[in-house]
Short mmCIF file of C-alpha atoms and ligand atoms in Angstrom, two decimals:
data_model
loop_
_atom_site.label_atom_id
_atom_site.label_comp_id
_atom_site.label_asym_id
_atom_site.label_seq_id
_atom_site.Cartn_x
_atom_site.Cartn_y
_atom_site.Cartn_z
CA MET A 1 -10.37 21.56 5.36
CA ASN A 2 -9.02 19.07 7.93
CA ARG A 3 -5.30 18.41 8.07
CA LEU A 4 -4.13 14.92 7.23
CA ILE A 5 -1.69 13.04 9.48
CA VAL A 6 -0.18 10.02 7.73
CA ILE A 7 1.69 7.56 9.95
CA SER A 8 3.74 4.68 8.60
CA ASN A 9 6.84 2.72 9.52
CA ARG A 10 9.00 4.69 7.09
CA VAL A 11 8.46 8.03 5.40
CA SER A 12 9.72 9.41 2.14
CA ALA A 13 10.38 13.12 1.67
CA PRO A 14 9.98 14.64 -1.83
CA LYS A 15 13.17 14.22 -3.83
CA GLY A 16 12.74 16.95 -6.45
CA GLN A 17 12.44 16.49 -10.23
CA SER A 18 15.37 14.14 -10.58
CA GLY A 19 14.62 11.88 -7.64
CA ALA A 20 12.62 8.84 -8.68
CA GLN A 21 10.02 7.82 -6.10
CA GLY A 22 7.51 5.06 -5.61
CA GLY A 23 3.84 5.71 -6.32
CA LEU A 24 2.87 5.51 -2.67
CA ALA A 25 5.24 8.31 -1.69
CA VAL A 26 3.92 10.42 -4.55
CA ALA A 27 0.31 9.83 -3.47
CA PHE A 28 0.92 10.76 0.16
CA GLN A 29 2.92 13.80 -0.80
CA ALA A 30 0.11 14.96 -3.10
CA ALA A 31 -2.41 14.39 -0.30
CA LEU A 32 -0.29 16.31 2.18
CA ARG A 33 0.00 19.23 -0.21
CA GLU A 34 -3.76 19.23 -0.64
CA TYR A 35 -4.76 18.85 2.98
CA ARG A 36 -1.59 20.13 4.64
CA GLY A 37 -0.47 17.99 7.56
CA ILE A 38 2.41 15.71 8.47
CA TRP A 39 3.84 12.38 7.39
CA PHE A 40 5.26 10.71 10.49
CA GLY A 41 7.42 7.61 10.90
CA TRP A 42 10.71 5.98 11.81
CA SER A 43 13.83 7.57 10.29
CA GLY A 44 15.45 4.19 9.71
CA GLU A 45 18.19 5.33 12.10
CA GLN A 46 19.25 3.86 15.41
CA THR A 47 19.80 5.81 18.63
CA ASP A 48 21.41 4.76 21.94
CA GLU A 49 18.44 5.90 23.96
CA PHE A 50 14.94 6.68 22.74
CA THR A 51 14.13 10.32 23.48
CA GLY A 52 11.09 10.90 21.27
CA GLN A 53 12.87 13.80 19.66
CA ILE A 54 11.23 14.59 16.34
CA ASN A 55 13.17 15.62 13.29
CA PHE A 56 10.93 17.84 11.12
CA GLN A 57 11.67 18.44 7.48
CA ARG A 58 9.79 20.59 5.07
CA SER A 59 10.29 20.24 1.37
CA GLU A 60 8.10 21.08 -1.62
CA GLY A 61 5.05 21.75 0.54
CA VAL A 62 5.29 18.45 2.45
CA THR A 63 6.21 18.16 6.13
CA THR A 64 7.78 14.93 7.29
CA ALA A 65 8.52 14.12 10.92
CA THR A 66 10.75 11.23 11.93
CA ILE A 67 12.09 9.62 15.08
CA ASP A 68 15.04 7.32 15.72
CA LEU A 69 14.60 3.98 17.48
CA GLU A 70 16.79 1.98 19.86
CA GLU A 71 18.53 -1.19 18.73
CA GLN A 72 16.23 -3.35 20.84
CA ASP A 73 13.18 -1.66 19.28
CA ILE A 74 14.47 -2.33 15.79
CA ASP A 75 15.22 -5.98 16.63
CA GLU A 76 11.95 -6.75 18.33
CA TYR A 77 9.48 -4.51 16.53
CA TYR A 78 10.80 -4.30 12.98
CA ASN A 79 12.99 -7.37 12.41
CA GLY A 80 10.97 -9.29 15.02
CA TYR A 81 7.20 -8.97 15.25
CA ALA A 82 6.67 -7.12 11.95
CA ASN A 83 8.94 -9.17 9.71
CA ARG A 84 9.33 -12.52 11.50
CA THR A 85 5.84 -12.89 12.93
CA LEU A 86 3.20 -10.89 11.06
CA TRP A 87 4.71 -10.81 7.56
CA PRO A 88 5.11 -14.60 7.18
CA LEU A 89 1.82 -15.37 8.92
CA PHE A 90 -0.15 -12.87 6.85
CA HIS A 91 1.43 -14.36 3.71
CA TYR A 92 0.22 -17.84 4.74
CA ARG A 93 3.73 -18.98 5.77
CA ILE A 94 3.00 -20.24 9.25
CA ASP A 95 6.04 -22.50 8.83
CA LEU A 96 8.25 -19.40 8.83
CA ALA A 97 6.37 -17.39 11.49
CA GLU A 98 8.17 -16.99 14.80
CA PHE A 99 6.12 -16.41 17.92
CA GLU A 100 8.15 -14.81 20.68
CA ARG A 101 6.76 -12.73 23.51
CA GLY A 102 9.78 -10.42 23.29
CA PHE A 103 8.81 -9.54 19.72
CA ALA A 104 5.19 -8.86 20.69
CA ASP A 105 6.32 -6.70 23.62
CA GLY A 106 8.72 -4.72 21.47
CA TYR A 107 6.00 -4.18 18.85
CA GLN A 108 3.62 -2.90 21.49
CA ARG A 109 6.33 -0.68 23.02
CA VAL A 110 7.20 0.94 19.69
CA ASN A 111 3.54 1.57 18.93
CA GLU A 112 3.21 3.23 22.34
CA ARG A 113 6.31 5.30 21.62
CA PHE A 114 4.87 6.38 18.31
CA ALA A 115 1.61 7.31 20.04
CA ASP A 116 3.37 9.28 22.81
CA THR A 117 5.42 11.18 20.29
CA ILE A 118 2.78 12.00 17.72
CA ARG A 119 -0.10 12.70 20.13
CA PRO A 120 0.89 16.32 20.94
CA LEU A 121 1.06 17.12 17.22
CA ILE A 122 -2.53 16.06 16.51
CA GLU A 123 -5.08 18.87 16.52
CA PRO A 124 -8.80 18.24 17.15
CA ALA A 125 -9.92 18.58 13.50
CA ASP A 126 -7.06 16.50 12.05
CA VAL A 127 -7.73 13.22 10.28
CA VAL A 128 -5.28 10.42 11.02
CA TRP A 129 -4.37 7.72 8.49
CA VAL A 130 -2.21 4.84 9.75
CA GLN A 131 -0.43 2.52 7.29
CA ASP A 132 0.23 -1.18 7.38
CA TYR A 133 1.03 -4.11 9.61
CA HIS A 134 3.78 -2.38 11.58
CA MET A 135 1.24 -0.09 13.18
CA ILE A 136 -1.96 -2.06 13.82
CA PRO A 137 -2.36 -1.09 17.53
CA LEU A 138 -1.40 2.56 17.03
CA GLY A 139 -4.99 3.79 16.70
CA ALA A 140 -5.96 2.16 20.00
CA GLU A 141 -2.93 3.73 21.69
CA LEU A 142 -3.91 7.15 20.37
CA ARG A 143 -7.48 6.66 21.64
CA LYS A 144 -6.07 5.80 25.10
CA ARG A 145 -4.29 9.14 24.96
CA GLY A 146 -7.55 10.99 24.36
CA CYS A 147 -7.48 11.21 20.57
CA ARG A 148 -11.08 11.52 19.32
CA ASN A 149 -10.19 12.30 15.73
CA ARG A 150 -11.39 10.42 12.65
CA MET A 151 -8.85 7.65 12.20
CA GLY A 152 -8.28 5.22 9.36
CA PHE A 153 -6.00 2.24 8.82
CA PHE A 154 -4.87 0.64 5.56
CA LEU A 155 -3.31 -2.81 5.34
CA HIS A 156 -0.92 -3.23 2.40
CA ILE A 157 -0.51 -7.01 2.75
CA PRO A 158 -3.08 -9.83 2.66
CA TRP A 159 -5.35 -10.52 5.62
CA PRO A 160 -4.98 -14.23 6.45
CA PRO A 161 -7.85 -16.72 6.73
CA ARG A 162 -9.43 -17.07 10.16
CA ARG A 163 -7.93 -20.45 11.13
CA LEU A 164 -4.47 -19.27 10.17
CA LEU A 165 -4.67 -16.06 12.14
CA SER A 166 -5.91 -18.01 15.16
CA SER A 167 -2.43 -19.48 15.48
CA LEU A 168 -1.05 -16.08 16.44
CA PRO A 169 -0.83 -15.77 20.24
CA ARG A 170 -3.11 -12.95 21.39
CA ALA A 171 -4.60 -12.58 17.91
CA ILE A 172 -7.93 -11.46 19.34
CA GLU A 173 -6.32 -8.66 21.33
CA LEU A 174 -4.47 -7.48 18.24
CA VAL A 175 -7.54 -7.55 16.01
CA ALA A 176 -9.61 -5.81 18.70
CA THR A 177 -7.30 -2.80 18.34
CA MET A 178 -8.49 -2.45 14.71
CA PHE A 179 -11.82 -1.34 16.14
CA ALA A 180 -10.21 1.85 17.41
CA TYR A 181 -10.28 3.08 13.80
CA ASP A 182 -13.32 4.49 12.03
CA VAL A 183 -12.34 2.98 8.68
CA VAL A 184 -10.10 0.01 7.86
CA GLY A 185 -9.08 -0.67 4.26
CA PHE A 186 -7.79 -3.73 2.40
CA HIS A 187 -6.72 -4.17 -1.21
CA THR A 188 -9.36 -6.77 -2.10
CA GLU A 189 -12.74 -8.18 -1.14
CA GLU A 190 -10.95 -11.43 -0.28
CA TRP A 191 -8.82 -9.87 2.46
CA LEU A 192 -11.78 -7.82 3.68
CA GLU A 193 -13.97 -10.92 3.87
CA ALA A 194 -11.28 -12.76 5.88
CA PHE A 195 -11.11 -9.86 8.34
CA ARG A 196 -14.90 -9.84 8.74
CA ASP A 197 -14.91 -13.60 9.18
CA PHE A 198 -12.38 -13.41 12.02
CA ALA A 199 -14.17 -10.53 13.72
CA VAL A 200 -17.55 -12.27 13.56
CA HIS A 201 -16.57 -15.87 14.30
CA GLU A 202 -13.66 -15.48 16.68
CA MET A 203 -14.66 -12.28 18.45
CA GLY A 204 -18.45 -12.16 18.33
CA ALA A 205 -18.60 -8.97 16.26
CA THR A 206 -21.85 -8.29 14.41
CA LEU A 207 -22.56 -6.87 10.97
CA ALA A 208 -24.95 -3.96 10.69
CA GLU A 209 -27.16 -3.45 7.65
CA ASP A 210 -25.02 -0.57 6.42
CA GLY A 211 -22.02 -2.93 6.31
CA THR A 212 -20.25 -1.60 9.41
CA ILE A 213 -18.82 -4.13 11.85
CA HIS A 214 -19.74 -3.71 15.51
CA LEU A 215 -17.74 -4.89 18.51
CA GLY A 216 -18.89 -3.75 21.93
CA GLU A 217 -19.09 0.02 21.93
CA ARG A 218 -17.04 0.42 18.78
CA GLN A 219 -17.94 0.17 15.13
CA VAL A 220 -15.69 0.17 12.11
CA ARG A 221 -16.35 0.56 8.41
CA ALA A 222 -14.26 -1.93 6.46
CA ILE A 223 -13.68 -1.34 2.75
CA ALA A 224 -11.86 -2.88 -0.19
CA CYS A 225 -9.77 -0.24 -1.90
CA PRO A 226 -7.16 -1.57 -4.36
CA ILE A 227 -3.98 0.46 -4.61
CA GLY A 228 -2.61 1.51 -7.99
CA ILE A 229 0.55 3.10 -9.36
CA ASP A 230 1.23 6.67 -10.42
CA THR A 231 0.26 5.66 -13.95
CA ARG A 232 0.80 8.97 -15.67
CA GLU A 233 4.26 9.30 -14.21
CA PHE A 234 5.13 5.74 -15.20
CA VAL A 235 3.91 6.15 -18.78
CA GLU A 236 6.02 9.29 -19.02
CA ALA A 237 8.99 7.46 -17.50
CA ALA A 238 8.64 4.75 -20.16
CA ALA A 239 8.88 7.39 -22.90
CA SER A 240 11.84 9.24 -21.32
CA PRO A 241 15.28 9.31 -23.00
CA ALA A 242 16.73 7.14 -20.20
CA ALA A 243 14.02 4.52 -20.71
CA ARG A 244 14.54 4.55 -24.48
CA LEU A 245 18.26 4.12 -23.98
CA THR A 246 17.70 1.18 -21.64
CA TYR A 247 15.18 -0.29 -24.06
CA ARG A 248 17.73 -0.20 -26.87
CA ARG A 249 20.43 -1.66 -24.61
CA MET A 250 18.16 -4.52 -23.64
CA ARG A 251 17.08 -5.18 -27.22
CA ASP A 252 20.70 -5.19 -28.39
CA SER A 253 21.82 -7.53 -25.67
CA ALA A 254 18.81 -9.81 -26.29
CA ASP A 255 20.19 -10.46 -29.77
CA GLY A 256 16.78 -11.24 -31.28
CA ARG A 257 15.60 -13.39 -28.37
CA ASP A 258 12.44 -12.75 -26.41
CA MET A 259 13.04 -11.45 -22.92
CA ILE A 260 10.93 -12.56 -19.97
CA VAL A 261 11.26 -10.22 -17.00
CA GLY A 262 10.67 -10.61 -13.27
CA VAL A 263 11.16 -7.70 -10.84
CA ASP A 264 10.68 -8.30 -7.13
CA ARG A 265 12.10 -7.53 -3.75
CA LEU A 266 13.99 -10.65 -2.72
CA ASP A 267 11.23 -12.09 -0.55
CA TYR A 268 9.90 -15.63 -0.15
CA SER A 269 6.34 -14.37 -0.73
CA LYS A 270 7.26 -13.43 -4.31
CA GLY A 271 7.60 -17.07 -5.37
CA LEU A 272 11.01 -16.73 -7.01
CA GLU A 273 12.05 -20.30 -6.41
CA GLU A 274 8.79 -21.59 -7.87
CA ARG A 275 9.22 -19.17 -10.80
CA PHE A 276 12.68 -20.54 -11.59
CA ASN A 277 11.28 -24.07 -11.36
CA GLY A 278 8.42 -23.15 -13.71
CA TYR A 279 10.88 -21.64 -16.16
CA GLU A 280 13.06 -24.74 -15.96
CA ARG A 281 9.96 -26.85 -16.71
CA PHE A 282 9.48 -24.75 -19.84
CA LEU A 283 13.11 -25.33 -20.85
CA ILE A 284 12.73 -29.08 -20.36
CA ASP A 285 9.38 -29.41 -22.12
CA HIS A 286 10.20 -27.11 -25.04
CA PRO A 287 13.84 -27.67 -26.03
CA GLU A 288 13.11 -26.20 -29.47
CA GLN A 289 12.28 -22.83 -27.89
CA ARG A 290 15.15 -22.81 -25.41
CA LYS A 291 17.52 -20.47 -27.17
CA GLU A 292 14.70 -18.23 -28.34
CA VAL A 293 14.19 -16.73 -24.87
CA PHE A 294 15.90 -15.78 -21.66
CA LEU A 295 14.68 -14.78 -18.21
CA LEU A 296 15.93 -11.57 -16.62
CA GLN A 297 15.18 -11.72 -12.91
CA ILE A 298 15.86 -8.52 -10.98
CA ALA A 299 15.68 -9.06 -7.23
CA PRO A 300 17.32 -6.55 -4.89
CA PRO A 301 17.89 -8.01 -1.41
CA SER A 302 15.60 -6.79 1.37
CA ARG A 303 15.38 -7.32 5.15
CA GLY A 304 18.88 -8.78 5.15
CA ASP A 305 18.96 -8.87 8.99
CA VAL A 306 16.30 -11.57 9.02
CA GLU A 307 17.56 -15.13 8.64
CA THR A 308 14.80 -16.38 6.33
CA TYR A 309 15.79 -13.65 3.88
CA GLN A 310 19.45 -14.68 4.01
CA ARG A 311 18.32 -18.24 3.32
CA ILE A 312 16.14 -17.43 0.34
CA ARG A 313 18.98 -15.44 -1.15
CA LEU A 314 21.33 -18.41 -0.94
CA GLN A 315 18.69 -20.77 -2.31
CA LEU A 316 18.07 -18.60 -5.35
CA GLU A 317 21.76 -18.18 -6.07
CA GLY A 318 22.09 -21.96 -5.96
CA LEU A 319 19.03 -22.57 -8.11
CA SER A 320 19.85 -20.01 -10.82
CA GLY A 321 23.43 -21.33 -10.90
CA ARG A 322 22.21 -24.91 -11.26
CA ILE A 323 19.76 -24.07 -14.07
CA ASN A 324 22.34 -22.02 -15.92
CA GLY A 325 24.90 -24.77 -15.47
CA ALA A 326 22.51 -27.37 -16.82
CA TYR A 327 21.19 -25.57 -19.90
CA ALA A 328 23.54 -22.72 -20.89
CA ASP A 329 25.45 -22.84 -24.14
CA ILE A 330 28.50 -20.89 -25.23
CA ASP A 331 26.29 -18.19 -26.74
CA TRP A 332 23.25 -18.31 -24.45
CA VAL A 333 22.44 -18.23 -20.74
CA PRO A 334 18.86 -19.04 -19.68
CA ILE A 335 18.68 -16.84 -16.56
CA ARG A 336 20.22 -13.44 -15.94
CA TYR A 337 19.90 -12.99 -12.22
CA VAL A 338 20.58 -9.45 -10.98
CA ASN A 339 20.54 -8.42 -7.31
CA GLN A 340 20.30 -4.68 -7.56
CA GLY A 341 17.74 -1.90 -7.61
CA PHE A 342 17.29 0.39 -10.63
CA PRO A 343 15.92 3.92 -11.05
CA ARG A 344 12.30 3.95 -12.18
CA HIS A 345 12.91 5.15 -15.74
CA VAL A 346 15.49 2.38 -16.26
CA LEU A 347 12.98 -0.13 -14.90
CA ALA A 348 10.37 1.25 -17.28
CA GLY A 349 12.72 0.71 -20.25
CA ILE A 350 13.40 -2.87 -19.11
CA TYR A 351 9.67 -3.62 -18.78
CA ARG A 352 9.02 -2.22 -22.24
CA ALA A 353 11.71 -4.38 -23.80
CA ALA A 354 10.29 -7.55 -22.23
CA ARG A 355 7.95 -9.72 -24.27
CA ILE A 356 6.61 -11.27 -21.06
CA GLY A 357 6.19 -9.84 -17.54
CA LEU A 358 6.38 -12.79 -15.17
CA VAL A 359 4.75 -11.80 -11.88
CA THR A 360 4.10 -14.91 -9.84
CA PRO A 361 3.98 -14.26 -6.08
CA LEU A 362 2.70 -17.07 -3.87
CA ARG A 363 0.69 -14.45 -2.01
CA ASP A 364 0.71 -10.67 -2.40
CA GLY A 365 -1.51 -7.93 -0.99
CA MET A 366 -1.69 -6.26 -4.40
CA ASN A 367 1.59 -6.26 -6.45
CA LEU A 368 2.52 -3.06 -8.17
CA VAL A 369 5.08 -4.57 -10.54
CA ALA A 370 2.20 -6.11 -12.55
CA LYS A 371 0.71 -2.64 -13.02
CA GLU A 372 4.06 -1.02 -13.82
CA TYR A 373 4.73 -3.65 -16.48
CA VAL A 374 1.42 -2.88 -18.17
CA ALA A 375 1.90 0.90 -17.96
CA ALA A 376 5.34 0.69 -19.60
CA GLN A 377 4.23 -1.23 -22.72
CA ASP A 378 4.18 0.05 -26.27
CA PRO A 379 0.43 0.29 -27.08
CA GLU A 380 1.06 -0.86 -30.64
CA ASP A 381 3.14 -3.88 -29.73
CA PRO A 382 2.58 -4.71 -26.07
CA GLY A 383 4.02 -7.64 -24.15
CA VAL A 384 2.01 -10.20 -22.20
CA LEU A 385 1.54 -10.18 -18.44
CA ILE A 386 1.62 -13.57 -16.71
CA LEU A 387 0.17 -13.05 -13.25
CA SER A 388 -0.30 -15.24 -10.19
CA ARG A 389 -3.91 -15.88 -9.17
CA PHE A 390 -2.79 -15.24 -5.60
CA ALA A 391 -1.75 -11.61 -6.08
CA GLY A 392 -4.41 -9.13 -5.04
CA ALA A 393 -3.89 -7.57 -8.49
CA ALA A 394 -5.37 -10.68 -10.17
CA LEU A 395 -8.86 -9.61 -9.15
CA GLN A 396 -8.58 -6.44 -11.21
CA MET A 397 -6.34 -7.83 -13.95
CA SER A 398 -8.29 -10.78 -15.30
CA GLU A 399 -7.05 -10.17 -18.87
CA ALA A 400 -3.56 -11.22 -17.84
CA VAL A 401 -2.58 -14.87 -18.36
CA LEU A 402 -3.42 -16.06 -14.85
CA VAL A 403 -1.44 -18.93 -13.32
CA ASN A 404 -1.12 -20.98 -10.18
CA PRO A 405 2.49 -20.25 -9.20
CA TYR A 406 2.82 -23.54 -7.31
CA SER A 407 2.41 -25.46 -10.56
CA ALA A 408 5.58 -25.52 -12.66
CA GLU A 409 3.56 -27.03 -15.52
CA GLU A 410 0.99 -24.22 -15.52
CA MET A 411 3.80 -21.71 -15.51
CA SER A 412 5.48 -23.46 -18.44
CA ASP A 413 2.17 -23.56 -20.38
CA ALA A 414 1.61 -19.86 -19.68
CA ILE A 415 5.03 -18.98 -21.10
CA VAL A 416 4.24 -20.94 -24.27
CA THR A 417 0.84 -19.22 -24.56
CA ALA A 418 2.37 -15.79 -24.08
CA LEU A 419 5.18 -16.37 -26.59
CA GLY A 420 2.71 -17.51 -29.23
CA MET A 421 0.03 -14.91 -28.61
CA PRO A 422 -0.99 -13.06 -31.80
CA LYS A 423 -0.53 -9.31 -31.84
CA GLU A 424 -4.28 -8.51 -31.98
CA GLU A 425 -4.89 -10.54 -28.84
CA ARG A 426 -1.93 -8.93 -27.06
CA ILE A 427 -3.30 -5.49 -27.91
CA ARG A 428 -6.84 -6.40 -26.83
CA ARG A 429 -5.71 -7.80 -23.48
CA TRP A 430 -3.29 -4.96 -22.87
CA ARG A 431 -5.98 -2.34 -23.56
CA ALA A 432 -8.31 -3.92 -20.99
CA LEU A 433 -5.51 -4.10 -18.42
CA MET A 434 -4.37 -0.56 -19.11
CA ASP A 435 -7.93 0.72 -18.64
CA VAL A 436 -7.88 -0.55 -15.05
CA VAL A 437 -4.34 0.69 -14.40
CA GLU A 438 -5.31 4.15 -15.67
CA ARG A 439 -8.68 4.35 -13.95
CA GLU A 440 -7.68 3.01 -10.54
CA ASP A 441 -4.30 4.63 -10.08
CA VAL A 442 -2.65 5.56 -6.79
CA LEU A 443 -4.26 8.99 -6.71
CA TRP A 444 -7.70 7.36 -7.15
CA TRP A 445 -6.85 4.98 -4.28
CA ARG A 446 -5.78 7.77 -1.98
CA ARG A 447 -8.85 9.85 -2.78
CA ARG A 448 -11.24 6.96 -2.36
CA PHE A 449 -9.84 6.10 1.08
CA THR A 450 -9.73 9.67 2.34
CA ASP A 451 -13.24 10.31 0.98
CA VAL A 452 -14.56 7.41 3.03
CA LEU A 453 -12.53 8.50 6.04
CA LEU A 454 -13.89 12.03 5.82
CA GLY A 455 -17.41 10.74 5.17
CA GLU A 456 -17.42 12.50 1.81
CA ASP A 457 -18.44 9.40 -0.12
CA VAL A 458 -21.68 9.28 1.88
CA ALA A 459 -22.31 12.96 1.19
CA ALA A 460 -21.74 12.38 -2.55
CA GLU A 461 -24.06 9.37 -2.48
CA ALA A 462 -26.81 11.40 -0.82
CA GLU A 463 -26.52 14.00 -3.58
CA SER A 464 -26.36 11.69 -6.58
CA GLY A 465 -28.35 8.66 -5.48
CA PRO A 466 -27.02 5.35 -4.12
CA VAL A 467 -23.82 3.83 -5.47
CA GLN A 468 -22.66 0.31 -4.94
CA ALA A 469 -20.90 -0.18 -1.61
CA GLY A 470 -17.23 -1.15 -1.73
P1 ADQ B 501 6.03 -4.87 -1.97
O1 ADQ B 501 5.99 -6.21 -1.33
O2 ADQ B 501 7.30 -4.14 -1.89
O3 ADQ B 501 4.83 -3.94 -1.44
P2 ADQ B 501 5.11 -4.41 -4.82
O4 ADQ B 501 3.71 -3.99 -4.74
O5 ADQ B 501 5.38 -5.27 -5.99
O6 ADQ B 501 5.64 -5.19 -3.54
O7 ADQ B 501 6.00 -3.11 -4.93
C1 ADQ B 501 7.38 -3.19 -5.14
C2 ADQ B 501 7.89 -1.86 -5.65
O8 ADQ B 501 9.30 -1.88 -5.58
C3 ADQ B 501 7.49 -1.62 -7.09
O9 ADQ B 501 7.14 -0.27 -7.26
C4 ADQ B 501 8.77 -1.96 -7.86
O10 ADQ B 501 8.97 -1.19 -9.03
C5 ADQ B 501 9.83 -1.61 -6.85
N1 ADQ B 501 11.01 -2.46 -7.13
C6 ADQ B 501 11.10 -3.79 -7.01
N2 ADQ B 501 12.32 -4.21 -7.43
C7 ADQ B 501 12.99 -3.13 -7.83
C8 ADQ B 501 14.27 -2.89 -8.37
N3 ADQ B 501 15.14 -3.88 -8.60
N4 ADQ B 501 14.62 -1.63 -8.66
C9 ADQ B 501 13.76 -0.62 -8.44
N5 ADQ B 501 12.54 -0.78 -7.95
C10 ADQ B 501 12.14 -2.00 -7.64
C11 ADQ B 501 3.80 -4.07 -0.44
C12 ADQ B 501 2.87 -5.28 -0.59
C13 ADQ B 501 2.26 -5.32 -1.97
C14 ADQ B 501 1.53 -4.01 -2.26
C15 ADQ B 501 2.40 -2.80 -1.94
C16 ADQ B 501 1.61 -1.50 -1.99
O11 ADQ B 501 3.59 -6.49 -0.32
O12 ADQ B 501 1.37 -6.42 -2.11
O13 ADQ B 501 1.17 -3.96 -3.63
O14 ADQ B 501 2.97 -2.91 -0.63
O15 ADQ B 501 0.48 -1.55 -1.17
#
């Protein structure tokens, strides 16, 4: 069996039984136990001078390898090109995207540093899997250093439409590096189609009959492969004593009112401002229901070194304060706005206590909160998921109440629909959603991608007859 080398901006070592971890970390750790191998990335630490010294750690059968980066690297690569150029642009926020050559140079330099450092660790039979927008050119850098291994890349965020991506200086050069991989994966057909469109119409790539995309000497197989959560773990978390305790706490403090919950990193792509506006619309249009509900918005700050994130934080504080000031009564506050992270079992208890999960990003590669909310529900009395049409998850989760997050009126209508939804309909919709969340979980996602990368899906197809291409 080939070893698997996973490379991403950050890595997450196993944390033992008590340490709660995200689904992605769990999936990679499971894959690394199965295939052996290494998970490589930035430690999150800063060093005075980059030396390429690797810090290996082995825990619970998983080897992680991390390096420190210089301050300039962190500024230009991470806070710069990754989070001030690519992130906003790929989330359709060209108004927030900053194009600076220094950022692009720093991004390229860090990718070269990653390649220099990891190259000696890669053995001929290893399979390399690179993650996300921080590392797009890494595959090409590894090829330049003589790496002939099977290599895959997965993008966790949306792929922007062609005309939008064209506004990125040197976009063609960046996208050309994607052809160094054998397989590239996106969450949805929509992002995949946008990638194909750019490759064909801006770069002159051609599509072969088997679906591969050809550019010059290189060819790449591009697939849609939607990520899921660790569903079993989350269902268990929702039934844990800590979750039950949280559930009771929330129910007590709700005092008979219906709770609407939002859980997001504090990021402009998550549509928090629009969500508050939609909720305010509901309060204005339905005064009779006002004191029957409240919104709990949990939004831990992220990327605090980037100015746009500092701004959105201030805006939301102002907006929640204004709405609370305008509508609160002595015994009721419309929005509880909380800026902290919670352990996963606590989160599961909060989701379960919420009558509505309000997940309304303006644009999102997938969105795992929508899936976590569904997994945490009581099957006999589930809540209702309100989901943005512009989250990748909407393509799989059509039984949610789907909304356009830019329309405050649609959001208000959706809240009314969800609050009045009869139990049988809630159960029917929840069952359909849960089927998807159970079937296409994070372990399914990981296996599907690595099967394609290893060519095992083709072997299976040959044995059992043709299956529909992804
Ligand atoms: P994110 O933009 O981080 O991920 P999302 O998919 O929703 O968005 O995942 C967020 C995770 O953080 C969830 O597991 C959630 O539980 C957790 N989280 C959020 N707030 C929390 C809090 N207050 N306390 C504890 N945990 C909290 C990127 C892309 C997504 C894509 C994922 C995976 O932007 O579109 O779905 O990667 O590919």
